[in-house]
Amino acid sequence: MSALSELVILKLGGSVITDKGADDGVVREAELLRIAREVSEYRGKLIVVHGAGSFGHTYAKKYGLDRQFDPEGGIVTHKSVKKLSTAVVDALNRFGEGRGGEGPRAVAVHPMGCMVCKNGRIESMYLDNLRLMLENGLVPVLHGDVVMDSELGGCILSGDQIVTYLAKTLKASRLGLGSAADGVLGMDGKAVHEITPGTFEEFSHYIGASENTDVTGGMLGKVRELLELCKTSCITSHIFNAGKADYVHRFLEGEAIGTSICPDKGN
Ligand SMILES: Nc1ncnc2c1ncn2[C@@H]1O[C@H](COP(=O)(O)OP(=O)(O)O)[C@@H](O)[C@H]1O
Ligand SMILES: [Mg+2]
């Protein structure tokens, strides 16, 4: 496991890299390229996970996949999120090639092909490929997807659940979730500095679902996943605004920006 001791996991929210208000998949090209450039400056071991944005949530809603599995809807949604995955991988590799091979060498890993859920929660994942990719200088790119489920037939798996599972299983040193807000916004509309399992109750009234179509719980879904992670693994994570220039870069360089979700002091 020592080879992965400095692993960083970065989630790019679908609300940043896609037009989440669109009825169909629309990439925000300029944003994606700006972020890819920021990522390309990072040299350490990195896994990128992106949300499904308008490539996934709209279809998931249309086929009612958040309520019941439907094979046709599952295939349509999976095919659509794969298109977004290709766009993200290509954007990252553009900078890898442009820097004489020094930048990221990204490769798509589709959750449908390597993960199984039980009642909507990740039950198992094939990880040997990810470990070898990281050891050999590749940047695996995963994404919110439709996956098979041993109880439900199939289910929607959020990028938010994927990052917490990977952070815990691969013992990541840093986890950051870049979204479209400055962090978890509190009563005054400003990002709360820190949320712990003990202080969550204070802020819970201000944390809700997404303003756009998002079948995986929006900001509340994110915070719940991250609180669970810090309770079980003591890992601190950061929710920050990836829509702001240089924030992805700053997170990757080790800055605590946005809202930190961390264990209670003394734990
Ligand atoms: N307290 C809050 N702070 C920030 N965002 C919130 C809050 N409550 C609800 N939201 C909504 O949650 C959204 C972020 O969740 P989501 O759309 O799922 O992002 P992503 O695409 O990054 O997964 C915000 O854009 C906002 O619409
Ligand atoms: Mg979301």
mmCIF file of N, CA and C in Angstrom, residues 69-178:
data_model
loop_
_atom_site.group_PDB
_atom_site.id
_atom_site.type_symbol
_atom_site.label_atom_id
_atom_site.label_comp_id
_atom_site.label_asym_id
_atom_site.label_seq_id
_atom_site.Cartn_x
_atom_site.Cartn_y
_atom_site.Cartn_z
ATOM 1 N N PHE A 69 -34.725 -0.094 -11.448
ATOM 2 C CA PHE A 69 -33.823 -0.329 -12.576
ATOM 3 C C PHE A 69 -34.608 -0.647 -13.840
ATOM 4 N N ASP A 70 -34.094 -0.129 -14.934
ATOM 5 C CA ASP A 70 -34.707 -0.382 -16.232
ATOM 6 C C ASP A 70 -33.544 -0.621 -17.205
ATOM 7 N N PRO A 71 -33.443 -1.833 -17.788
ATOM 8 C CA PRO A 71 -32.272 -2.141 -18.621
ATOM 9 C C PRO A 71 -32.052 -1.148 -19.765
ATOM 10 N N GLU A 72 -33.116 -0.775 -20.447
ATOM 11 C CA GLU A 72 -32.946 0.155 -21.574
ATOM 12 C C GLU A 72 -32.433 1.516 -21.076
ATOM 13 N N GLY A 73 -33.071 2.007 -20.018
ATOM 14 C CA GLY A 73 -32.646 3.294 -19.438
ATOM 15 C C GLY A 73 -31.216 3.217 -18.925
ATOM 16 N N GLY A 74 -30.867 2.060 -18.376
ATOM 17 C CA GLY A 74 -29.512 1.869 -17.855
ATOM 18 C C GLY A 74 -28.482 1.972 -18.962
ATOM 19 N N ILE A 75 -28.780 1.357 -20.084
ATOM 20 C CA ILE A 75 -27.830 1.368 -21.206
ATOM 21 C C ILE A 75 -27.712 2.773 -21.804
ATOM 22 N N VAL A 76 -28.863 3.426 -21.963
ATOM 23 C CA VAL A 76 -28.846 4.783 -22.535
ATOM 24 C C VAL A 76 -28.027 5.715 -21.634
ATOM 25 N N THR A 77 -28.248 5.608 -20.321
ATOM 26 C CA THR A 77 -27.555 6.489 -19.371
ATOM 27 C C THR A 77 -26.056 6.180 -19.344
ATOM 28 N N HIS A 78 -25.726 4.895 -19.314
ATOM 29 C CA HIS A 78 -24.313 4.499 -19.295
ATOM 30 C C HIS A 78 -23.588 4.991 -20.548
ATOM 31 N N LYS A 79 -24.253 4.833 -21.690
ATOM 32 C CA LYS A 79 -23.653 5.274 -22.953
ATOM 33 C C LYS A 79 -23.410 6.794 -22.934
ATOM 34 N N SER A 80 -24.356 7.497 -22.361
ATOM 35 C CA SER A 80 -24.241 8.952 -22.314
ATOM 36 C C SER A 80 -23.092 9.396 -21.386
ATOM 37 N N VAL A 81 -22.985 8.800 -20.186
ATOM 38 C CA VAL A 81 -21.910 9.238 -19.281
ATOM 39 C C VAL A 81 -20.534 8.842 -19.821
ATOM 40 N N LYS A 82 -20.500 7.798 -20.637
ATOM 41 C CA LYS A 82 -19.213 7.424 -21.241
ATOM 42 C C LYS A 82 -18.724 8.515 -22.194
ATOM 43 N N LYS A 83 -19.689 9.211 -22.842
ATOM 44 C CA LYS A 83 -19.307 10.311 -23.741
ATOM 45 C C LYS A 83 -18.622 11.412 -22.944
ATOM 46 N N LEU A 84 -19.179 11.705 -21.777
ATOM 47 C CA LEU A 84 -18.574 12.742 -20.940
ATOM 48 C C LEU A 84 -17.196 12.287 -20.460
ATOM 49 N N SER A 85 -17.091 11.016 -20.113
ATOM 50 C CA SER A 85 -15.804 10.471 -19.668
ATOM 51 C C SER A 85 -14.750 10.657 -20.754
ATOM 52 N N THR A 86 -15.121 10.385 -21.997
ATOM 53 C CA THR A 86 -14.183 10.565 -23.116
ATOM 54 C C THR A 86 -13.746 12.028 -23.217
ATOM 55 N N ALA A 87 -14.713 12.933 -23.040
ATOM 56 C CA ALA A 87 -14.370 14.367 -23.126
ATOM 57 C C ALA A 87 -13.382 14.746 -22.016
ATOM 58 N N VAL A 88 -13.584 14.219 -20.812
ATOM 59 C CA VAL A 88 -12.699 14.557 -19.686
ATOM 60 C C VAL A 88 -11.303 13.960 -19.916
ATOM 61 N N VAL A 89 -11.265 12.695 -20.315
ATOM 62 C CA VAL A 89 -9.980 12.027 -20.562
ATOM 63 C C VAL A 89 -9.218 12.751 -21.683
ATOM 64 N N ASP A 90 -9.912 13.097 -22.747
ATOM 65 C CA ASP A 90 -9.256 13.786 -23.865
ATOM 66 C C ASP A 90 -8.717 15.149 -23.434
ATOM 67 N N ALA A 91 -9.496 15.868 -22.637
ATOM 68 C CA ALA A 91 -9.046 17.195 -22.181
ATOM 69 C C ALA A 91 -7.782 17.042 -21.341
ATOM 70 N N LEU A 92 -7.765 16.066 -20.431
ATOM 71 C CA LEU A 92 -6.569 15.859 -19.590
ATOM 72 C C LEU A 92 -5.362 15.469 -20.442
ATOM 73 N N ASN A 93 -5.585 14.596 -21.403
ATOM 74 C CA ASN A 93 -4.456 14.121 -22.218
ATOM 75 C C ASN A 93 -3.926 15.172 -23.182
ATOM 76 N N ARG A 94 -4.763 16.136 -23.547
ATOM 77 C CA ARG A 94 -4.295 17.228 -24.409
ATOM 78 C C ARG A 94 -3.122 17.929 -23.764
ATOM 79 N N PHE A 95 -3.227 18.110 -22.439
ATOM 80 C CA PHE A 95 -2.140 18.799 -21.735
ATOM 81 C C PHE A 95 -0.965 17.867 -21.488
ATOM 82 N N GLY A 96 -1.242 16.587 -21.321
ATOM 83 C CA GLY A 96 -0.168 15.610 -21.148
ATOM 84 C C GLY A 96 0.725 15.602 -22.379
ATOM 85 N N GLU A 97 0.089 15.563 -23.545
ATOM 86 C CA GLU A 97 0.853 15.521 -24.793
ATOM 87 C C GLU A 97 1.577 16.835 -25.036
ATOM 88 N N GLY A 98 0.896 17.942 -24.722
ATOM 89 C CA GLY A 98 1.461 19.273 -24.983
ATOM 90 C C GLY A 98 2.683 19.576 -24.140
ATOM 91 N N ARG A 99 2.906 18.834 -23.082
ATOM 92 C CA ARG A 99 4.043 19.122 -22.195
ATOM 93 C C ARG A 99 5.122 18.065 -22.364
ATOM 94 N N GLY A 100 5.235 17.584 -23.571
ATOM 95 C CA GLY A 100 6.287 16.616 -23.858
ATOM 96 C C GLY A 100 6.167 15.359 -23.020
ATOM 97 N N GLY A 101 4.933 14.977 -22.734
ATOM 98 C CA GLY A 101 4.702 13.744 -21.993
ATOM 99 C C GLY A 101 4.808 13.908 -20.487
ATOM 100 N N GLU A 102 4.968 15.149 -20.017
ATOM 101 C CA GLU A 102 5.112 15.359 -18.569
ATOM 102 C C GLU A 102 3.775 15.447 -17.855
ATOM 103 N N GLY A 103 2.746 15.813 -18.562
ATOM 104 C CA GLY A 103 1.435 16.015 -17.940
ATOM 105 C C GLY A 103 0.729 14.691 -17.713
ATOM 106 N N PRO A 104 -0.549 14.759 -17.325
ATOM 107 C CA PRO A 104 -1.271 13.527 -17.005
ATOM 108 C C PRO A 104 -1.484 12.627 -18.210
ATOM 109 N N ARG A 105 -1.447 11.338 -17.943
ATOM 110 C CA ARG A 105 -1.836 10.342 -18.942
ATOM 111 C C ARG A 105 -3.093 9.714 -18.395
ATOM 112 N N ALA A 106 -4.213 10.227 -18.823
ATOM 113 C CA ALA A 106 -5.481 9.802 -18.240
ATOM 114 C C ALA A 106 -6.060 8.602 -18.972
ATOM 115 N N VAL A 107 -6.745 7.749 -18.223
ATOM 116 C CA VAL A 107 -7.372 6.582 -18.834
ATOM 117 C C VAL A 107 -8.735 6.352 -18.171
ATOM 118 N N ALA A 108 -9.741 6.074 -18.997
ATOM 119 C CA ALA A 108 -11.101 5.900 -18.461
ATOM 120 C C ALA A 108 -11.266 4.549 -17.776
ATOM 121 N N VAL A 109 -11.882 4.567 -16.600
ATOM 122 C CA VAL A 109 -12.276 3.331 -15.910
ATOM 123 C C VAL A 109 -13.764 3.479 -15.628
ATOM 124 N N HIS A 110 -14.572 2.724 -16.356
ATOM 125 C CA HIS A 110 -16.017 2.865 -16.192
ATOM 126 C C HIS A 110 -16.524 1.986 -15.047
ATOM 127 N N PRO A 111 -17.159 2.580 -14.048
ATOM 128 C CA PRO A 111 -17.650 1.804 -12.900
ATOM 129 C C PRO A 111 -18.528 0.614 -13.297
ATOM 130 N N MET A 112 -19.312 0.753 -14.357
ATOM 131 C CA MET A 112 -20.166 -0.369 -14.800
ATOM 132 C C MET A 112 -19.349 -1.652 -15.017
ATOM 133 N N GLY A 113 -18.095 -1.482 -15.424
ATOM 134 C CA GLY A 113 -17.266 -2.645 -15.741
ATOM 135 C C GLY A 113 -16.483 -3.222 -14.563
ATOM 136 N N CYS A 114 -16.466 -2.517 -13.426
ATOM 137 C CA CYS A 114 -15.594 -3.010 -12.342
ATOM 138 C C CYS A 114 -16.186 -2.870 -10.945
ATOM 139 N N MET A 115 -17.434 -2.408 -10.844
ATOM 140 C CA MET A 115 -18.028 -2.235 -9.512
ATOM 141 C C MET A 115 -19.398 -2.903 -9.445
ATOM 142 N N VAL A 116 -19.735 -3.410 -8.250
ATOM 143 C CA VAL A 116 -21.069 -3.982 -8.020
ATOM 144 C C VAL A 116 -21.633 -3.371 -6.739
ATOM 145 N N CYS A 117 -22.909 -3.017 -6.786
ATOM 146 C CA CYS A 117 -23.568 -2.447 -5.601
ATOM 147 C C CYS A 117 -24.544 -3.432 -4.986
ATOM 148 N N LYS A 118 -24.897 -3.168 -3.745
ATOM 149 C CA LYS A 118 -25.980 -3.902 -3.084
ATOM 150 C C LYS A 118 -26.884 -2.847 -2.458
ATOM 151 N N ASN A 119 -28.116 -2.819 -2.891
ATOM 152 C CA ASN A 119 -29.066 -1.788 -2.438
ATOM 153 C C ASN A 119 -28.516 -0.373 -2.578
ATOM 154 N N GLY A 120 -27.846 -0.142 -3.693
ATOM 155 C CA GLY A 120 -27.370 1.205 -3.991
ATOM 156 C C GLY A 120 -26.050 1.577 -3.363
ATOM 157 N N ARG A 121 -25.454 0.697 -2.576
ATOM 158 C CA ARG A 121 -24.157 0.978 -1.954
ATOM 159 C C ARG A 121 -23.089 0.054 -2.550
ATOM 160 N N ILE A 122 -21.873 0.567 -2.706
ATOM 161 C CA ILE A 122 -20.815 -0.234 -3.326
ATOM 162 C C ILE A 122 -20.509 -1.462 -2.463
ATOM 163 N N GLU A 123 -20.573 -2.601 -3.124
ATOM 164 C CA GLU A 123 -20.333 -3.869 -2.435
ATOM 165 C C GLU A 123 -18.913 -4.369 -2.747
ATOM 166 N N SER A 124 -18.511 -4.246 -4.006
ATOM 167 C CA SER A 124 -17.174 -4.702 -4.382
ATOM 168 C C SER A 124 -16.673 -3.949 -5.611
ATOM 169 N N MET A 125 -15.360 -3.950 -5.730
ATOM 170 C CA MET A 125 -14.744 -3.278 -6.884
ATOM 171 C C MET A 125 -13.444 -3.991 -7.222
ATOM 172 N N TYR A 126 -13.189 -4.165 -8.491
ATOM 173 C CA TYR A 126 -11.911 -4.705 -8.943
ATOM 174 C C TYR A 126 -10.899 -3.561 -8.910
ATOM 175 N N LEU A 127 -9.820 -3.710 -8.135
ATOM 176 C CA LEU A 127 -8.913 -2.584 -7.912
ATOM 177 C C LEU A 127 -7.501 -2.793 -8.448
ATOM 178 N N ASP A 128 -7.185 -4.029 -8.869
ATOM 179 C CA ASP A 128 -5.805 -4.295 -9.313
ATOM 180 C C ASP A 128 -5.408 -3.370 -10.460
ATOM 181 N N ASN A 129 -6.358 -3.129 -11.371
ATOM 182 C CA ASN A 129 -6.036 -2.257 -12.511
ATOM 183 C C ASN A 129 -5.719 -0.832 -12.039
ATOM 184 N N LEU A 130 -6.528 -0.319 -11.098
ATOM 185 C CA LEU A 130 -6.284 1.039 -10.590
ATOM 186 C C LEU A 130 -4.906 1.140 -9.937
ATOM 187 N N ARG A 131 -4.571 0.144 -9.116
ATOM 188 C CA ARG A 131 -3.273 0.178 -8.421
ATOM 189 C C ARG A 131 -2.130 0.198 -9.430
ATOM 190 N N LEU A 132 -2.237 -0.643 -10.462
ATOM 191 C CA LEU A 132 -1.166 -0.696 -11.466
ATOM 192 C C LEU A 132 -1.105 0.587 -12.288
ATOM 193 N N MET A 133 -2.258 1.155 -12.581
ATOM 194 C CA MET A 133 -2.270 2.432 -13.318
ATOM 195 C C MET A 133 -1.515 3.488 -12.522
ATOM 196 N N LEU A 134 -1.831 3.571 -11.224
ATOM 197 C CA LEU A 134 -1.186 4.581 -10.371
ATOM 198 C C LEU A 134 0.308 4.337 -10.254
ATOM 199 N N GLU A 135 0.672 3.088 -10.113
ATOM 200 C CA GLU A 135 2.112 2.772 -9.993
ATOM 201 C C GLU A 135 2.868 3.090 -11.271
ATOM 202 N N ASN A 136 2.161 3.080 -12.397
ATOM 203 C CA ASN A 136 2.815 3.293 -13.685
ATOM 204 C C ASN A 136 2.545 4.669 -14.292
ATOM 205 N N GLY A 137 2.157 5.606 -13.442
ATOM 206 C CA GLY A 137 2.050 6.997 -13.884
ATOM 207 C C GLY A 137 0.790 7.365 -14.651
ATOM 208 N N LEU A 138 -0.223 6.501 -14.613
ATOM 209 C CA LEU A 138 -1.480 6.856 -15.284
ATOM 210 C C LEU A 138 -2.451 7.489 -14.290
ATOM 211 N N VAL A 139 -3.341 8.309 -14.795
ATOM 212 C CA VAL A 139 -4.384 8.916 -13.972
ATOM 213 C C VAL A 139 -5.721 8.260 -14.327
ATOM 214 N N PRO A 140 -6.229 7.367 -13.458
ATOM 215 C CA PRO A 140 -7.529 6.755 -13.752
ATOM 216 C C PRO A 140 -8.641 7.802 -13.645
ATOM 217 N N VAL A 141 -9.564 7.763 -14.573
ATOM 218 C CA VAL A 141 -10.705 8.688 -14.550
ATOM 219 C C VAL A 141 -11.990 7.864 -14.435
ATOM 220 N N LEU A 142 -12.667 7.982 -13.282
ATOM 221 C CA LEU A 142 -13.941 7.280 -13.085
ATOM 222 C C LEU A 142 -15.059 8.306 -13.088
ATOM 223 N N HIS A 143 -16.284 7.827 -12.999
ATOM 224 C CA HIS A 143 -17.401 8.781 -13.091
ATOM 225 C C HIS A 143 -18.690 8.194 -12.514
ATOM 226 N N GLY A 144 -19.612 9.063 -12.211
ATOM 227 C CA GLY A 144 -20.935 8.615 -11.812
ATOM 228 C C GLY A 144 -21.492 7.768 -12.941
ATOM 229 N N ASP A 145 -22.126 6.639 -12.604
ATOM 230 C CA ASP A 145 -22.492 5.680 -13.650
ATOM 231 C C ASP A 145 -23.728 4.876 -13.215
ATOM 232 N N VAL A 146 -24.186 4.034 -14.113
ATOM 233 C CA VAL A 146 -25.167 3.005 -13.782
ATOM 234 C C VAL A 146 -24.341 1.743 -13.558
ATOM 235 N N VAL A 147 -24.591 1.037 -12.455
ATOM 236 C CA VAL A 147 -23.856 -0.216 -12.222
ATOM 237 C C VAL A 147 -24.851 -1.320 -11.856
ATOM 238 N N MET A 148 -24.398 -2.548 -11.941
ATOM 239 C CA MET A 148 -25.267 -3.674 -11.566
ATOM 240 C C MET A 148 -25.357 -3.732 -10.037
ATOM 241 N N ASP A 149 -26.524 -4.194 -9.566
ATOM 242 C CA ASP A 149 -26.798 -4.214 -8.124
ATOM 243 C C ASP A 149 -27.379 -5.589 -7.771
ATOM 244 N N SER A 150 -26.782 -6.245 -6.777
ATOM 245 C CA SER A 150 -27.178 -7.624 -6.469
ATOM 246 C C SER A 150 -28.597 -7.732 -5.918
ATOM 247 N N GLU A 151 -29.174 -6.625 -5.445
ATOM 248 C CA GLU A 151 -30.557 -6.651 -4.940
ATOM 249 C C GLU A 151 -31.533 -5.992 -5.907
ATOM 250 N N LEU A 152 -31.079 -4.902 -6.538
ATOM 251 C CA LEU A 152 -31.999 -4.080 -7.339
ATOM 252 C C LEU A 152 -31.899 -4.324 -8.846
ATOM 253 N N GLY A 153 -30.986 -5.162 -9.259
ATOM 254 C CA GLY A 153 -30.761 -5.349 -10.701
ATOM 255 C C GLY A 153 -29.697 -4.384 -11.170
ATOM 256 N N GLY A 154 -29.970 -3.106 -10.994
ATOM 257 C CA GLY A 154 -28.996 -2.062 -11.337
ATOM 258 C C GLY A 154 -29.331 -0.821 -10.533
ATOM 259 N N CYS A 155 -28.408 0.098 -10.462
ATOM 260 C CA CYS A 155 -28.677 1.339 -9.714
ATOM 261 C C CYS A 155 -27.790 2.465 -10.227
ATOM 262 N N ILE A 156 -28.114 3.656 -9.777
ATOM 263 C CA ILE A 156 -27.289 4.825 -10.075
ATOM 264 C C ILE A 156 -26.216 4.914 -8.998
ATOM 265 N N LEU A 157 -24.980 5.037 -9.426
ATOM 266 C CA LEU A 157 -23.879 5.166 -8.470
ATOM 267 C C LEU A 157 -23.277 6.564 -8.637
ATOM 268 N N SER A 158 -23.317 7.344 -7.576
ATOM 269 C CA SER A 158 -22.834 8.730 -7.681
ATOM 270 C C SER A 158 -21.308 8.807 -7.598
ATOM 271 N N GLY A 159 -20.761 9.822 -8.221
ATOM 272 C CA GLY A 159 -19.325 10.092 -8.100
ATOM 273 C C GLY A 159 -18.976 10.365 -6.643
ATOM 274 N N ASP A 160 -19.927 10.925 -5.892
ATOM 275 C CA ASP A 160 -19.678 11.230 -4.473
ATOM 276 C C ASP A 160 -19.452 9.951 -3.672
ATOM 277 N N GLN A 161 -20.206 8.893 -3.989
ATOM 278 C CA GLN A 161 -20.001 7.625 -3.281
ATOM 279 C C GLN A 161 -18.696 6.966 -3.751
ATOM 280 N N ILE A 162 -18.389 7.102 -5.035
ATOM 281 C CA ILE A 162 -17.152 6.496 -5.569
ATOM 282 C C ILE A 162 -15.918 7.096 -4.892
ATOM 283 N N VAL A 163 -15.888 8.434 -4.757
ATOM 284 C CA VAL A 163 -14.669 9.037 -4.181
ATOM 285 C C VAL A 163 -14.469 8.617 -2.726
ATOM 286 N N THR A 164 -15.555 8.515 -1.972
ATOM 287 C CA THR A 164 -15.369 8.149 -0.562
ATOM 288 C C THR A 164 -14.940 6.687 -0.454
ATOM 289 N N TYR A 165 -15.488 5.841 -1.314
ATOM 290 C CA TYR A 165 -15.100 4.421 -1.311
ATOM 291 C C TYR A 165 -13.608 4.292 -1.662
ATOM 292 N N LEU A 166 -13.184 5.005 -2.688
ATOM 293 C CA LEU A 166 -11.778 4.904 -3.109
ATOM 294 C C LEU A 166 -10.837 5.500 -2.063
ATOM 295 N N ALA A 167 -11.248 6.619 -1.459
ATOM 296 C CA ALA A 167 -10.395 7.256 -0.446
ATOM 297 C C ALA A 167 -10.160 6.293 0.710
ATOM 298 N N LYS A 168 -11.229 5.599 1.100
ATOM 299 C CA LYS A 168 -11.133 4.672 2.225
ATOM 300 C C LYS A 168 -10.335 3.425 1.836
ATOM 301 N N THR A 169 -10.676 2.845 0.695
ATOM 302 C CA THR A 169 -10.055 1.579 0.291
ATOM 303 C C THR A 169 -8.588 1.740 -0.079
ATOM 304 N N LEU A 170 -8.251 2.844 -0.753
ATOM 305 C CA LEU A 170 -6.862 3.037 -1.196
ATOM 306 C C LEU A 170 -6.074 3.927 -0.240
ATOM 307 N N LYS A 171 -6.717 4.297 0.861
ATOM 308 C CA LYS A 171 -6.063 5.125 1.894
ATOM 309 C C LYS A 171 -5.472 6.412 1.299
ATOM 310 N N ALA A 172 -6.330 7.182 0.667
ATOM 311 C CA ALA A 172 -5.875 8.431 0.037
ATOM 312 C C ALA A 172 -5.412 9.424 1.096
ATOM 313 N N SER A 173 -4.464 10.280 0.710
ATOM 314 C CA SER A 173 -4.003 11.289 1.665
ATOM 315 C C SER A 173 -4.846 12.547 1.583
ATOM 316 N N ARG A 174 -5.435 12.827 0.405
ATOM 317 C CA ARG A 174 -6.309 14.010 0.277
ATOM 318 C C ARG A 174 -7.488 13.698 -0.621
ATOM 319 N N LEU A 175 -8.622 14.290 -0.266
ATOM 320 C CA LEU A 175 -9.829 14.141 -1.089
ATOM 321 C C LEU A 175 -10.480 15.510 -1.253
ATOM 322 N N GLY A 176 -10.712 15.895 -2.488
ATOM 323 C CA GLY A 176 -11.355 17.187 -2.749
ATOM 324 C C GLY A 176 -12.513 17.033 -3.710
ATOM 325 N N LEU A 177 -13.612 17.713 -3.399
ATOM 326 C CA LEU A 177 -14.775 17.677 -4.279
ATOM 327 C C LEU A 177 -15.012 19.079 -4.823
ATOM 328 N N GLY A 178 -14.691 19.267 -6.080
ATOM 329 C CA GLY A 178 -14.895 20.552 -6.718
ATOM 330 C C GLY A 178 -16.311 20.618 -7.245
#
